Amino acid sequence: MAQTWGNFLFSLLDYKTEKFVIAKNKKVGVLFRLFQLGVIGYLIGWVFLWKKGYQETEEVIQSSVITKLKGVDFTNSSQSGLQLWGAEDYVIPPQGDRVFFIVTNYVVTPNQKLGYCPESPKVPDGLCTYDNECVEGESVIAGHGVKTGRCINDTGTCEIHAWCPVEHGQTPSEPMLAKAENFTIYVKNFIKFPKFAFSKLNVLPTINSTYLKMCRYDKDHHPYCPIFLVGDVINWTGYSFQDLATKGGSIGFGIEWNCDLDKDESQCNPEYSFTRLDSAKNSQNSAISGYNFRFARYYNDAAGQTYRNLFKVYGIHFDILVNGKAGRFSIIPTVISIGSGLALMGAGVFVCDMILLYMMSKSSFYRETKFEAVTKKQSGKQRERKHLRHHGHHRQDGRHKREEKQGTEMQPLTSVSCQPNNNPETQIQPTSSALKTHSSERRPQGTVSFRTQHATEKQTISPVSTLRTPRNQ
């Protein structure tokens, strides 16, 4: 056990270096090239062209929104009679902020004054049978006033001290301000990206004073006009004006600034989007759908008595949401993007190595070729083997040189065969090598003279070609 742990600890001190092996495997090679092409396409198409990975970006946008509404409508009800509604009446609050409310329907309870009256039967906590169920001084939960301790048998509710008479009436089935869909919303939006010291307005500069009075926003024909029709905004959310005007609703008005500051400033323009925020389509007729609240208008009569008209209004709540992002070229994100691409290239090498070394039929052969453990002793033996091979090559080179030298001495000569001579010194013997006669090439006989000690003889011989053997000394 101790030896195992010792081997493990010593193995931590091993150093691993890469060994490059060229594997002639077409399948893995094609897979690796396809992976490289995919990474290159990802870098060029997605990172640089689509996501603009070469830019330094800022998403902290400073924004200011100013709104202004225009339009009028008439209403006529049994409670309030004929009434003219202008922007100062139906816009709440009237300051022109990024969040505002437009009244489209209402219920009015006129001429309320402080006094004693029965609670509404619609309030569960105000129902009673006996006086002891109406505790004096106790507020009616979700009601209109404070209990006096009396139970009114005619209505079956507690008597309260409140603005009387209490609210009554039914919500109209049709919006009272039916022409509200033709009201106009003027949206002026100032934005600034402090990191790049860049600022802009959503209204295009123009010297035509009538342009803003006549234009209406249209995504195709007037994309830079900042004036919107209420009815168009609701339709762009996928709902109709009647859906929201009767019981109310909430609309998200989005302004998106995506600015490429490497281009001209005129290319930086807002994009508008619209959505309904308060409910989904499947819950628009439920009890929780809609948007309403109450407010009162106070006045005094000639005698100084204070009265009020209580309004329960339904309408459309607008919330203008501004977001943005700006980018400009910077060398740092460019280098980071390229580095991430190179890292993905390394992942491709890892995947192909796993396939080659562990998933192929010849994986064991590739592993033996790629991985090689080298120790200090093995490196010494390797040097000795290399030294022996080196000297062996020198010896072989010397032997080859000697053989080549001997080969050059053995040149082809012309040997002759002559008649036997009585003088042994002048007798010519044929060589021991095989003589090749050139039967295909007929040569004329020649005469060769040999001079000896006794006499000169003329012999007729036929020339043949042979190899001369070295003479023994």
CSV table of C-alpha atoms in Angstrom, one decimal:
chain,number,residue,atom,x,y,z
A,1,MET,CA,0.0,0.0,0.0
A,2,ALA,CA,2.8,2.4,0.9
A,3,GLN,CA,4.6,1.5,-2.3
A,4,THR,CA,1.4,2.3,-4.3
A,5,TRP,CA,1.1,5.7,-2.7
A,6,GLY,CA,4.8,6.3,-3.2
A,7,ASN,CA,4.5,5.6,-6.9
A,8,PHE,CA,1.5,7.9,-7.1
A,9,LEU,CA,3.4,10.7,-5.5
A,10,PHE,CA,6.4,10.3,-7.6
A,11,SER,CA,4.2,10.2,-10.7
A,12,LEU,CA,3.1,13.7,-9.9
A,13,LEU,CA,6.6,14.8,-10.7
A,14,ASP,CA,6.5,13.4,-14.2
A,15,TYR,CA,6.5,15.9,-17.1
A,16,LYS,CA,4.4,15.2,-20.1
A,17,THR,CA,5.2,16.7,-23.5
A,18,GLU,CA,3.4,16.3,-26.8
A,19,LYS,CA,4.3,13.8,-29.4
A,20,PHE,CA,2.9,14.4,-32.9
A,21,VAL,CA,1.7,11.4,-34.8
A,22,ILE,CA,0.4,11.6,-38.3
A,23,ALA,CA,-2.5,9.1,-38.5
A,24,LYS,CA,-3.4,8.1,-42.1
A,25,ASN,CA,-7.1,7.8,-41.2
A,26,LYS,CA,-9.4,9.5,-43.7
A,27,LYS,CA,-12.5,9.3,-41.5
A,28,VAL,CA,-10.9,11.1,-38.5
A,29,GLY,CA,-9.2,13.5,-40.8
A,30,VAL,CA,-12.5,14.5,-42.5
A,31,LEU,CA,-14.2,14.8,-39.1
A,32,PHE,CA,-11.4,17.1,-37.8
A,33,ARG,CA,-11.5,19.4,-40.9
A,34,LEU,CA,-15.3,19.6,-40.6
A,35,PHE,CA,-15.0,20.6,-37.0
A,36,GLN,CA,-12.4,23.3,-37.9
A,37,LEU,CA,-14.7,24.6,-40.6
A,38,GLY,CA,-17.6,24.7,-38.1
A,39,VAL,CA,-15.5,26.7,-35.6
A,40,ILE,CA,-14.4,29.1,-38.3
A,41,GLY,CA,-18.0,29.6,-39.4
A,42,TYR,CA,-19.0,30.1,-35.8
A,43,LEU,CA,-16.4,32.8,-35.3
A,44,ILE,CA,-17.1,34.7,-38.5
A,45,GLY,CA,-20.8,34.3,-38.7
A,46,TRP,CA,-22.0,34.3,-35.1
A,47,VAL,CA,-19.3,35.9,-33.0
A,48,PHE,CA,-18.1,38.7,-35.4
A,49,LEU,CA,-21.0,39.4,-37.8
A,50,TRP,CA,-24.1,38.7,-35.6
A,51,LYS,CA,-22.9,39.3,-32.0
A,52,LYS,CA,-20.2,41.8,-33.0
A,53,GLY,CA,-17.7,40.2,-30.7
A,54,TYR,CA,-15.0,42.7,-31.8
A,55,GLN,CA,-16.8,45.6,-30.1
A,56,GLU,CA,-16.7,47.0,-26.5
A,57,THR,CA,-20.3,47.3,-25.4
A,58,GLU,CA,-22.3,49.3,-22.8
A,59,GLU,CA,-25.8,48.4,-21.7
A,60,VAL,CA,-26.2,51.1,-19.0
A,61,ILE,CA,-28.4,53.7,-20.7
A,62,GLN,CA,-29.4,57.0,-19.2
A,63,SER,CA,-32.9,57.9,-20.4
A,64,SER,CA,-35.6,60.6,-20.0
A,65,VAL,CA,-39.1,60.3,-21.4
A,66,ILE,CA,-41.7,63.1,-21.9
A,67,THR,CA,-45.2,62.3,-23.1
A,68,LYS,CA,-48.0,64.4,-24.3
A,69,LEU,CA,-51.6,63.3,-25.2
A,70,LYS,CA,-54.2,65.1,-27.4
A,71,GLY,CA,-57.8,64.4,-28.2
A,72,VAL,CA,-61.3,65.2,-26.9
A,73,ASP,CA,-64.6,63.2,-26.4
A,74,PHE,CA,-68.1,63.8,-25.1
A,75,THR,CA,-70.0,61.6,-22.6
A,76,ASN,CA,-73.6,61.6,-21.5
A,77,SER,CA,-74.7,59.6,-18.4
A,78,SER,CA,-77.7,59.7,-16.0
A,79,GLN,CA,-75.4,60.4,-13.1
A,80,SER,CA,-73.2,63.2,-14.5
A,81,GLY,CA,-75.0,64.3,-17.6
A,82,LEU,CA,-73.2,65.7,-20.6
A,83,GLN,CA,-69.5,66.1,-20.1
A,84,LEU,CA,-66.6,67.1,-22.3
A,85,TRP,CA,-63.4,65.2,-21.7
A,86,GLY,CA,-60.0,66.7,-22.6
A,87,ALA,CA,-56.5,65.6,-22.0
A,88,GLU,CA,-56.4,67.4,-18.7
A,89,ASP,CA,-59.5,65.2,-17.6
A,90,TYR,CA,-58.7,61.7,-18.9
A,91,VAL,CA,-54.8,61.7,-18.5
A,92,ILE,CA,-53.7,60.7,-15.0
A,93,PRO,CA,-51.3,62.1,-13.9
A,94,PRO,CA,-51.2,65.0,-16.2
A,95,GLN,CA,-47.4,65.8,-15.8
A,96,GLY,CA,-46.4,63.8,-19.0
A,97,ASP,CA,-44.3,61.1,-17.3
A,98,ARG,CA,-43.2,57.8,-18.8
A,99,VAL,CA,-46.1,56.1,-16.8
A,100,PHE,CA,-49.6,57.4,-17.5
A,101,PHE,CA,-53.2,56.3,-17.5
A,102,ILE,CA,-56.0,57.1,-20.1
A,103,VAL,CA,-59.6,56.9,-18.9
A,104,THR,CA,-61.9,55.0,-21.3
A,105,ASN,CA,-64.8,54.0,-19.0
A,106,TYR,CA,-66.1,55.1,-15.6
A,107,VAL,CA,-68.9,54.9,-13.0
A,108,VAL,CA,-69.7,58.1,-11.1
A,109,THR,CA,-71.4,58.5,-7.7
A,110,PRO,CA,-72.3,62.3,-7.6
A,111,ASN,CA,-73.0,64.7,-4.7
A,112,GLN,CA,-71.6,62.7,-1.8
A,113,LYS,CA,-71.4,64.3,1.6
A,114,LEU,CA,-70.3,63.2,5.1
A,115,GLY,CA,-73.1,61.6,7.0
A,116,TYR,CA,-74.7,58.3,8.1
A,117,CYS,CA,-76.0,55.7,5.7
A,118,PRO,CA,-76.3,51.9,5.3
A,119,GLU,CA,-73.3,50.0,4.0
A,120,SER,CA,-73.5,48.5,0.5
A,121,PRO,CA,-74.9,44.9,0.4
A,122,LYS,CA,-71.9,44.0,-1.8
A,123,VAL,CA,-69.5,44.3,1.2
A,124,PRO,CA,-69.5,41.0,3.2
A,125,ASP,CA,-68.2,42.5,6.4
A,126,GLY,CA,-71.1,45.0,6.4
A,127,LEU,CA,-73.9,42.4,6.5
A,128,CYS,CA,-75.8,42.0,9.8
A,129,THR,CA,-78.9,40.7,11.5
A,130,TYR,CA,-78.5,42.2,15.0
A,131,ASP,CA,-77.0,45.3,16.4
A,132,ASN,CA,-74.3,43.4,18.3
A,133,GLU,CA,-72.9,42.4,15.0
A,134,CYS,CA,-72.1,46.0,14.2
A,135,VAL,CA,-69.4,47.0,16.7
A,136,GLU,CA,-69.3,50.7,17.2
A,137,GLY,CA,-66.1,52.4,15.9
A,138,GLU,CA,-65.0,49.4,14.0
A,139,SER,CA,-64.1,49.9,10.3
A,140,VAL,CA,-65.8,47.9,7.7
A,141,ILE,CA,-63.3,45.6,6.0
A,142,ALA,CA,-63.1,46.5,2.3
A,143,GLY,CA,-66.1,48.8,2.9
A,144,HIS,CA,-66.8,52.5,2.9
A,145,GLY,CA,-66.9,53.8,6.5
A,146,VAL,CA,-67.0,53.1,10.2
A,147,LYS,CA,-69.7,51.2,12.0
A,148,THR,CA,-72.0,53.1,14.4
A,149,GLY,CA,-73.4,50.1,16.3
A,150,ARG,CA,-76.8,49.9,14.5
A,151,CYS,CA,-78.0,47.3,12.1
A,152,ILE,CA,-80.5,48.5,9.5
A,153,ASN,CA,-83.1,45.8,8.9
A,154,ASP,CA,-84.3,47.2,5.6
A,155,THR,CA,-80.9,46.6,3.9
A,156,GLY,CA,-79.5,44.0,6.2
A,157,THR,CA,-76.3,46.0,6.6
A,158,CYS,CA,-74.6,48.0,9.3
A,159,GLU,CA,-75.0,51.7,9.5
A,160,ILE,CA,-71.8,53.6,8.8
A,161,HIS,CA,-70.4,57.0,9.0
A,162,ALA,CA,-69.0,57.8,5.5
A,163,TRP,CA,-69.4,59.8,2.4
A,164,CYS,CA,-73.1,59.1,1.6
A,165,PRO,CA,-74.6,57.7,-0.4
A,166,VAL,CA,-72.1,54.9,-0.8
A,167,GLU,CA,-70.9,53.9,-4.3
A,168,HIS,CA,-73.4,52.2,-6.4
A,169,GLY,CA,-74.1,51.5,-10.1
A,170,GLN,CA,-72.9,49.0,-12.6
A,171,THR,CA,-69.9,49.1,-15.0
A,172,PRO,CA,-71.1,50.0,-18.5
A,173,SER,CA,-70.8,47.2,-21.0
A,174,GLU,CA,-69.4,49.7,-23.6
A,175,PRO,CA,-66.7,52.2,-23.0
A,176,MET,CA,-67.9,55.7,-22.2
A,177,LEU,CA,-65.0,57.3,-24.1
A,178,ALA,CA,-65.4,55.4,-27.3
A,179,LYS,CA,-63.3,57.9,-29.3
A,180,ALA,CA,-60.3,57.4,-27.1
A,181,GLU,CA,-58.8,55.1,-29.7
A,182,ASN,CA,-58.2,58.2,-31.8
A,183,PHE,CA,-56.2,60.0,-29.1
A,184,THR,CA,-52.6,60.6,-30.0
A,185,ILE,CA,-49.5,60.0,-27.8
A,186,TYR,CA,-46.4,62.1,-28.4
A,187,VAL,CA,-43.3,60.3,-27.0
A,188,LYS,CA,-40.1,62.2,-26.7
A,189,ASN,CA,-37.1,60.1,-25.5
A,190,PHE,CA,-33.6,61.4,-24.7
A,191,ILE,CA,-30.9,58.8,-24.3
A,192,LYS,CA,-27.2,58.8,-23.4
A,193,PHE,CA,-24.4,56.2,-23.3
A,194,PRO,CA,-22.0,57.8,-20.8
A,195,LYS,CA,-19.2,55.3,-21.6
A,196,PHE,CA,-18.9,56.5,-25.1
A,197,ALA,CA,-20.2,60.1,-24.5
A,198,PHE,CA,-23.0,59.5,-27.0
A,199,SER,CA,-26.5,61.0,-26.8
A,200,LYS,CA,-29.5,61.2,-29.1
A,201,LEU,CA,-33.2,62.0,-29.4
A,202,ASN,CA,-35.9,59.8,-31.0
A,203,VAL,CA,-37.3,62.8,-32.9
A,204,LEU,CA,-35.5,63.4,-36.2
A,205,PRO,CA,-34.3,67.0,-36.6
A,206,THR,CA,-36.5,68.8,-39.1
A,207,ILE,CA,-37.3,72.3,-40.1
A,208,ASN,CA,-40.8,71.4,-41.2
A,209,SER,CA,-43.0,72.7,-38.4
A,210,THR,CA,-46.1,70.8,-39.7
A,211,TYR,CA,-44.4,67.4,-39.8
A,212,LEU,CA,-45.0,66.5,-36.2
A,213,LYS,CA,-48.6,67.7,-36.4
A,214,MET,CA,-49.4,65.6,-39.4
A,215,CYS,CA,-47.3,62.4,-39.2
A,216,ARG,CA,-48.4,59.2,-37.4
A,217,TYR,CA,-46.1,56.4,-36.6
A,218,ASP,CA,-46.0,53.5,-39.1
A,219,LYS,CA,-43.3,50.9,-39.1
A,220,ASP,CA,-43.0,50.8,-42.9
A,221,HIS,CA,-43.8,54.4,-44.0
A,222,HIS,CA,-43.0,56.6,-41.0
A,223,PRO,CA,-40.7,54.6,-38.7
A,224,TYR,CA,-39.2,57.8,-37.1
A,225,CYS,CA,-42.4,59.6,-36.3
A,226,PRO,CA,-42.8,59.8,-32.5
A,227,ILE,CA,-46.7,60.3,-32.5
A,228,PHE,CA,-48.8,57.1,-32.0
A,229,LEU,CA,-52.6,56.5,-32.1
A,230,VAL,CA,-53.9,54.8,-29.0
A,231,GLY,CA,-56.0,52.3,-31.1
A,232,ASP,CA,-52.9,51.3,-33.2
A,233,VAL,CA,-50.8,50.7,-30.1
A,234,ILE,CA,-53.5,48.4,-28.7
A,235,ASN,CA,-53.9,46.5,-32.0
A,236,TRP,CA,-50.1,45.9,-32.2
A,237,THR,CA,-50.3,44.0,-28.9
A,238,GLY,CA,-52.8,41.5,-30.5
A,239,TYR,CA,-55.9,42.9,-28.7
A,240,SER,CA,-58.7,45.2,-29.8
A,241,PHE,CA,-59.6,48.6,-28.3
A,242,GLN,CA,-62.9,47.2,-27.0
A,243,ASP,CA,-61.1,44.4,-25.1
A,244,LEU,CA,-59.2,46.9,-23.0
A,245,ALA,CA,-61.4,50.0,-23.0
A,246,THR,CA,-64.3,48.4,-21.1
A,247,LYS,CA,-62.5,47.0,-18.1
A,248,GLY,CA,-59.1,48.4,-18.6
A,249,GLY,CA,-55.6,46.9,-19.1
A,250,SER,CA,-51.9,47.6,-19.0
A,251,ILE,CA,-49.7,48.1,-22.0
A,252,GLY,CA,-45.9,47.9,-22.2
A,253,PHE,CA,-44.5,50.4,-24.6
A,254,GLY,CA,-40.9,49.4,-25.4
A,255,ILE,CA,-38.2,51.6,-26.9
A,256,GLU,CA,-35.0,49.7,-27.9
A,257,TRP,CA,-31.8,51.5,-28.8
A,258,ASN,CA,-29.2,49.2,-30.5
A,259,CYS,CA,-26.4,51.5,-31.7
A,260,ASP,CA,-23.3,50.5,-33.7
A,261,LEU,CA,-21.1,53.4,-33.1
A,262,ASP,CA,-18.6,52.2,-35.8
A,263,LYS,CA,-21.2,53.4,-38.3
A,264,ASP,CA,-22.7,56.9,-38.8
A,265,GLU,CA,-24.8,58.5,-36.1
A,266,SER,CA,-27.8,58.6,-38.4
A,267,GLN,CA,-27.8,54.7,-38.3
A,268,CYS,CA,-28.6,54.8,-34.6
A,269,ASN,CA,-32.4,54.8,-34.3
A,270,PRO,CA,-35.0,53.4,-31.9
A,271,GLU,CA,-37.2,50.4,-32.4
A,272,TYR,CA,-40.6,50.2,-30.8
A,273,SER,CA,-42.4,47.2,-29.4
A,274,PHE,CA,-45.8,46.8,-27.7
A,275,THR,CA,-47.2,44.1,-25.4
A,276,ARG,CA,-50.0,43.7,-22.9
A,277,LEU,CA,-48.7,43.3,-19.4
A,278,ASP,CA,-51.7,42.7,-17.1
A,279,SER,CA,-53.1,39.3,-18.3
A,280,ALA,CA,-53.0,36.6,-20.9
A,281,LYS,CA,-55.6,35.9,-23.5
A,282,ASN,CA,-57.1,33.0,-21.6
A,283,SER,CA,-57.7,35.1,-18.5
A,284,GLN,CA,-59.0,38.4,-20.0
A,285,ASN,CA,-62.6,37.7,-18.9
A,286,SER,CA,-61.7,36.5,-15.4
A,287,ALA,CA,-62.3,38.5,-12.2
A,288,ILE,CA,-58.6,39.6,-12.0
A,289,SER,CA,-58.5,41.1,-15.5
A,290,GLY,CA,-58.7,44.8,-16.1
A,291,TYR,CA,-57.4,48.0,-14.6
A,292,ASN,CA,-59.4,50.5,-12.5
A,293,PHE,CA,-59.1,52.8,-9.5
A,294,ARG,CA,-61.1,55.6,-7.8
A,295,PHE,CA,-60.7,59.3,-7.4
A,296,ALA,CA,-62.9,62.2,-6.2
A,297,ARG,CA,-63.5,65.8,-7.2
A,298,TYR,CA,-64.6,68.1,-4.4
A,299,TYR,CA,-66.6,71.2,-4.4
A,300,ASN,CA,-68.7,73.4,-2.0
A,301,ASP,CA,-72.2,74.6,-2.4
A,302,ALA,CA,-73.5,78.1,-1.7
A,303,ALA,CA,-73.9,77.3,2.0
A,304,GLY,CA,-70.3,76.1,2.3
A,305,GLN,CA,-71.2,72.4,2.5
A,306,THR,CA,-68.5,70.1,1.1
A,307,TYR,CA,-69.5,67.6,-1.6
A,308,ARG,CA,-67.7,65.3,-3.9
A,309,ASN,CA,-68.2,63.3,-7.0
A,310,LEU,CA,-66.7,59.8,-6.7
A,311,PHE,CA,-65.4,58.3,-10.0
A,312,LYS,CA,-64.5,54.7,-10.5
A,313,VAL,CA,-62.5,54.8,-13.7
A,314,TYR,CA,-61.4,52.1,-16.1
A,315,GLY,CA,-58.8,52.7,-18.6
A,316,ILE,CA,-55.4,51.8,-20.2
A,317,HIS,CA,-52.2,52.0,-18.2
A,318,PHE,CA,-49.1,52.7,-20.3
A,319,ASP,CA,-45.6,51.9,-19.1
A,320,ILE,CA,-42.8,53.1,-21.3
A,321,LEU,CA,-39.8,50.9,-21.0
A,322,VAL,CA,-36.5,52.1,-22.5
A,323,ASN,CA,-33.5,49.7,-23.0
A,324,GLY,CA,-30.4,50.0,-25.1
A,325,LYS,CA,-27.0,48.8,-26.0
A,326,ALA,CA,-24.1,50.5,-27.8
A,327,GLY,CA,-20.9,49.1,-29.1
A,328,ARG,CA,-17.6,50.3,-30.6
A,329,PHE,CA,-14.5,48.5,-31.9
A,330,SER,CA,-11.9,47.6,-29.3
A,331,ILE,CA,-8.8,45.4,-29.6
A,332,ILE,CA,-9.4,43.6,-26.2
A,333,PRO,CA,-12.8,41.9,-27.0
A,334,THR,CA,-11.4,41.1,-30.5
A,335,VAL,CA,-8.4,39.2,-29.0
A,336,ILE,CA,-10.7,37.5,-26.5
A,337,SER,CA,-13.1,36.3,-29.2
A,338,ILE,CA,-10.2,35.0,-31.4
A,339,GLY,CA,-8.7,33.2,-28.3
A,340,SER,CA,-12.0,31.5,-27.6
A,341,GLY,CA,-12.1,30.3,-31.2
A,342,LEU,CA,-8.6,28.8,-30.8
A,343,ALA,CA,-9.7,27.1,-27.6
A,344,LEU,CA,-12.6,25.5,-29.5
A,345,MET,CA,-10.0,24.3,-32.1
A,346,GLY,CA,-8.2,22.5,-29.2
A,347,ALA,CA,-11.5,20.9,-28.2
A,348,GLY,CA,-11.7,19.4,-31.7
A,349,VAL,CA,-8.2,17.9,-31.3
A,350,PHE,CA,-9.3,16.4,-28.0
A,351,VAL,CA,-12.5,14.8,-29.5
A,352,CYS,CA,-10.6,13.4,-32.5
A,353,ASP,CA,-7.9,12.0,-30.2
A,354,MET,CA,-10.6,10.2,-28.1
A,355,ILE,CA,-12.1,8.7,-31.2
A,356,LEU,CA,-8.8,7.7,-32.6
A,357,LEU,CA,-7.3,6.2,-29.4
A,358,TYR,CA,-10.4,4.6,-27.9
A,359,MET,CA,-13.2,4.1,-30.4
A,360,MET,CA,-11.4,2.8,-33.5
A,361,SER,CA,-10.7,-0.9,-34.3
A,362,LYS,CA,-6.9,-0.1,-34.3
A,363,SER,CA,-7.1,2.0,-31.2
A,364,SER,CA,-4.4,-0.1,-29.3
A,365,PHE,CA,-2.0,0.4,-32.2
A,366,TYR,CA,-2.5,4.2,-32.1
A,367,ARG,CA,-2.1,4.4,-28.4
A,368,GLU,CA,1.2,2.5,-28.5
A,369,THR,CA,2.4,4.8,-31.2
A,370,LYS,CA,1.3,8.0,-29.4
A,371,PHE,CA,2.2,7.4,-25.8
A,372,GLU,CA,5.7,6.5,-24.9
A,373,ALA,CA,7.2,6.6,-21.4
A,374,VAL,CA,10.9,7.5,-21.2
A,375,THR,CA,13.0,7.1,-18.1
A,376,LYS,CA,16.6,8.2,-17.4
A,377,LYS,CA,18.0,4.6,-17.7
A,378,GLN,CA,16.1,4.1,-21.0
A,379,SER,CA,17.5,7.3,-22.3
A,380,GLY,CA,21.1,6.1,-21.5
A,381,LYS,CA,20.5,2.8,-23.2
A,382,GLN,CA,19.0,4.6,-26.2
A,383,ARG,CA,22.2,6.7,-26.5
A,384,GLU,CA,24.4,3.5,-26.4
A,385,ARG,CA,22.3,1.9,-29.1
A,386,LYS,CA,22.5,5.0,-31.2
A,387,HIS,CA,26.3,5.1,-30.6
A,388,LEU,CA,26.7,1.5,-31.7
A,389,ARG,CA,24.5,2.1,-34.8
A,390,HIS,CA,26.7,5.1,-35.6
A,391,HIS,CA,30.0,3.1,-35.5
A,392,GLY,CA,28.4,0.2,-37.3
A,393,HIS,CA,27.5,2.6,-40.1
A,394,HIS,CA,31.1,3.7,-40.2
A,395,ARG,CA,32.4,0.2,-40.5
A,396,GLN,CA,29.9,-0.6,-43.2
A,397,ASP,CA,30.9,2.5,-45.0
A,398,GLY,CA,34.6,1.4,-44.9
A,399,ARG,CA,33.8,-2.1,-46.2
A,400,HIS,CA,31.7,-0.7,-49.0
A,401,LYS,CA,34.6,1.6,-50.0
A,402,ARG,CA,37.1,-1.3,-50.1
A,403,GLU,CA,34.7,-3.3,-52.2
A,404,GLU,CA,34.2,-0.4,-54.6
A,405,LYS,CA,38.0,-0.1,-54.9
A,406,GLN,CA,38.5,-3.7,-55.7
A,407,GLY,CA,35.7,-3.5,-58.2
A,408,THR,CA,37.5,-0.7,-60.0
A,409,GLU,CA,40.7,-2.8,-60.3
A,410,MET,CA,38.8,-5.6,-62.0
A,411,GLN,CA,38.4,-4.0,-65.4
A,412,PRO,CA,37.3,-6.0,-68.5
A,413,LEU,CA,40.3,-7.1,-70.7
A,414,THR,CA,40.7,-9.0,-74.0
A,415,SER,CA,42.1,-12.5,-73.4
A,416,VAL,CA,43.5,-14.7,-76.1
A,417,SER,CA,43.9,-18.4,-76.7
A,418,CYS,CA,47.0,-19.5,-78.6
A,419,GLN,CA,48.7,-22.6,-79.6
A,420,PRO,CA,50.9,-24.4,-77.1
A,421,ASN,CA,54.4,-23.2,-76.9
A,422,ASN,CA,57.4,-25.1,-76.0
A,423,ASN,CA,58.7,-22.3,-73.9
A,424,PRO,CA,56.7,-22.3,-70.6
A,425,GLU,CA,57.6,-18.6,-70.0
A,426,THR,CA,55.8,-17.6,-73.1
A,427,GLN,CA,52.9,-20.0,-72.8
A,428,ILE,CA,49.6,-18.2,-72.3
A,429,GLN,CA,47.0,-20.0,-70.2
A,430,PRO,CA,43.3,-19.2,-70.3
A,431,THR,CA,41.7,-17.7,-67.3
A,432,SER,CA,39.6,-19.7,-64.9
A,433,SER,CA,36.6,-17.6,-65.5
A,434,ALA,CA,34.0,-18.6,-68.0
A,435,LEU,CA,34.7,-17.4,-71.5
A,436,LYS,CA,31.9,-15.9,-73.4
A,437,THR,CA,32.0,-16.2,-77.1
A,438,HIS,CA,30.3,-13.6,-79.2
A,439,SER,CA,28.7,-15.8,-81.7
A,440,SER,CA,26.2,-13.1,-82.7
A,441,GLU,CA,29.1,-10.8,-83.6
A,442,ARG,CA,31.4,-12.3,-86.2
A,443,ARG,CA,34.8,-10.6,-86.2
A,444,PRO,CA,37.6,-11.3,-88.7
A,445,GLN,CA,40.6,-13.2,-87.5
A,446,GLY,CA,43.6,-11.1,-86.6
A,447,THR,CA,47.3,-11.8,-86.4
A,448,VAL,CA,49.1,-11.2,-83.1
A,449,SER,CA,52.9,-11.5,-82.8
A,450,PHE,CA,54.6,-12.8,-79.6
A,451,ARG,CA,58.3,-12.3,-79.0
A,452,THR,CA,60.1,-15.0,-77.0
A,453,GLN,CA,63.6,-15.7,-76.1
A,454,HIS,CA,64.0,-18.3,-79.0
A,455,ALA,CA,62.0,-17.0,-81.9
A,456,THR,CA,59.2,-15.0,-83.0
A,457,GLU,CA,56.1,-16.9,-84.0
A,458,LYS,CA,53.0,-15.8,-85.7
A,459,GLN,CA,49.8,-17.3,-84.4
A,460,THR,CA,46.3,-16.8,-85.6
A,461,ILE,CA,43.8,-16.4,-82.7
A,462,SER,CA,40.2,-15.5,-82.2
A,463,PRO,CA,39.6,-12.6,-79.8
A,464,VAL,CA,37.2,-13.3,-76.9
A,465,SER,CA,36.0,-11.1,-74.0
A,466,THR,CA,36.7,-12.1,-70.4
A,467,LEU,CA,37.5,-10.7,-67.0
A,468,ARG,CA,41.1,-10.5,-65.9
A,469,THR,CA,41.8,-12.1,-62.6
A,470,PRO,CA,44.4,-10.6,-60.3
A,471,ARG,CA,47.8,-12.3,-60.6
A,472,ASN,CA,49.2,-13.9,-57.5
A,473,GLN,CA,52.6,-12.4,-56.7
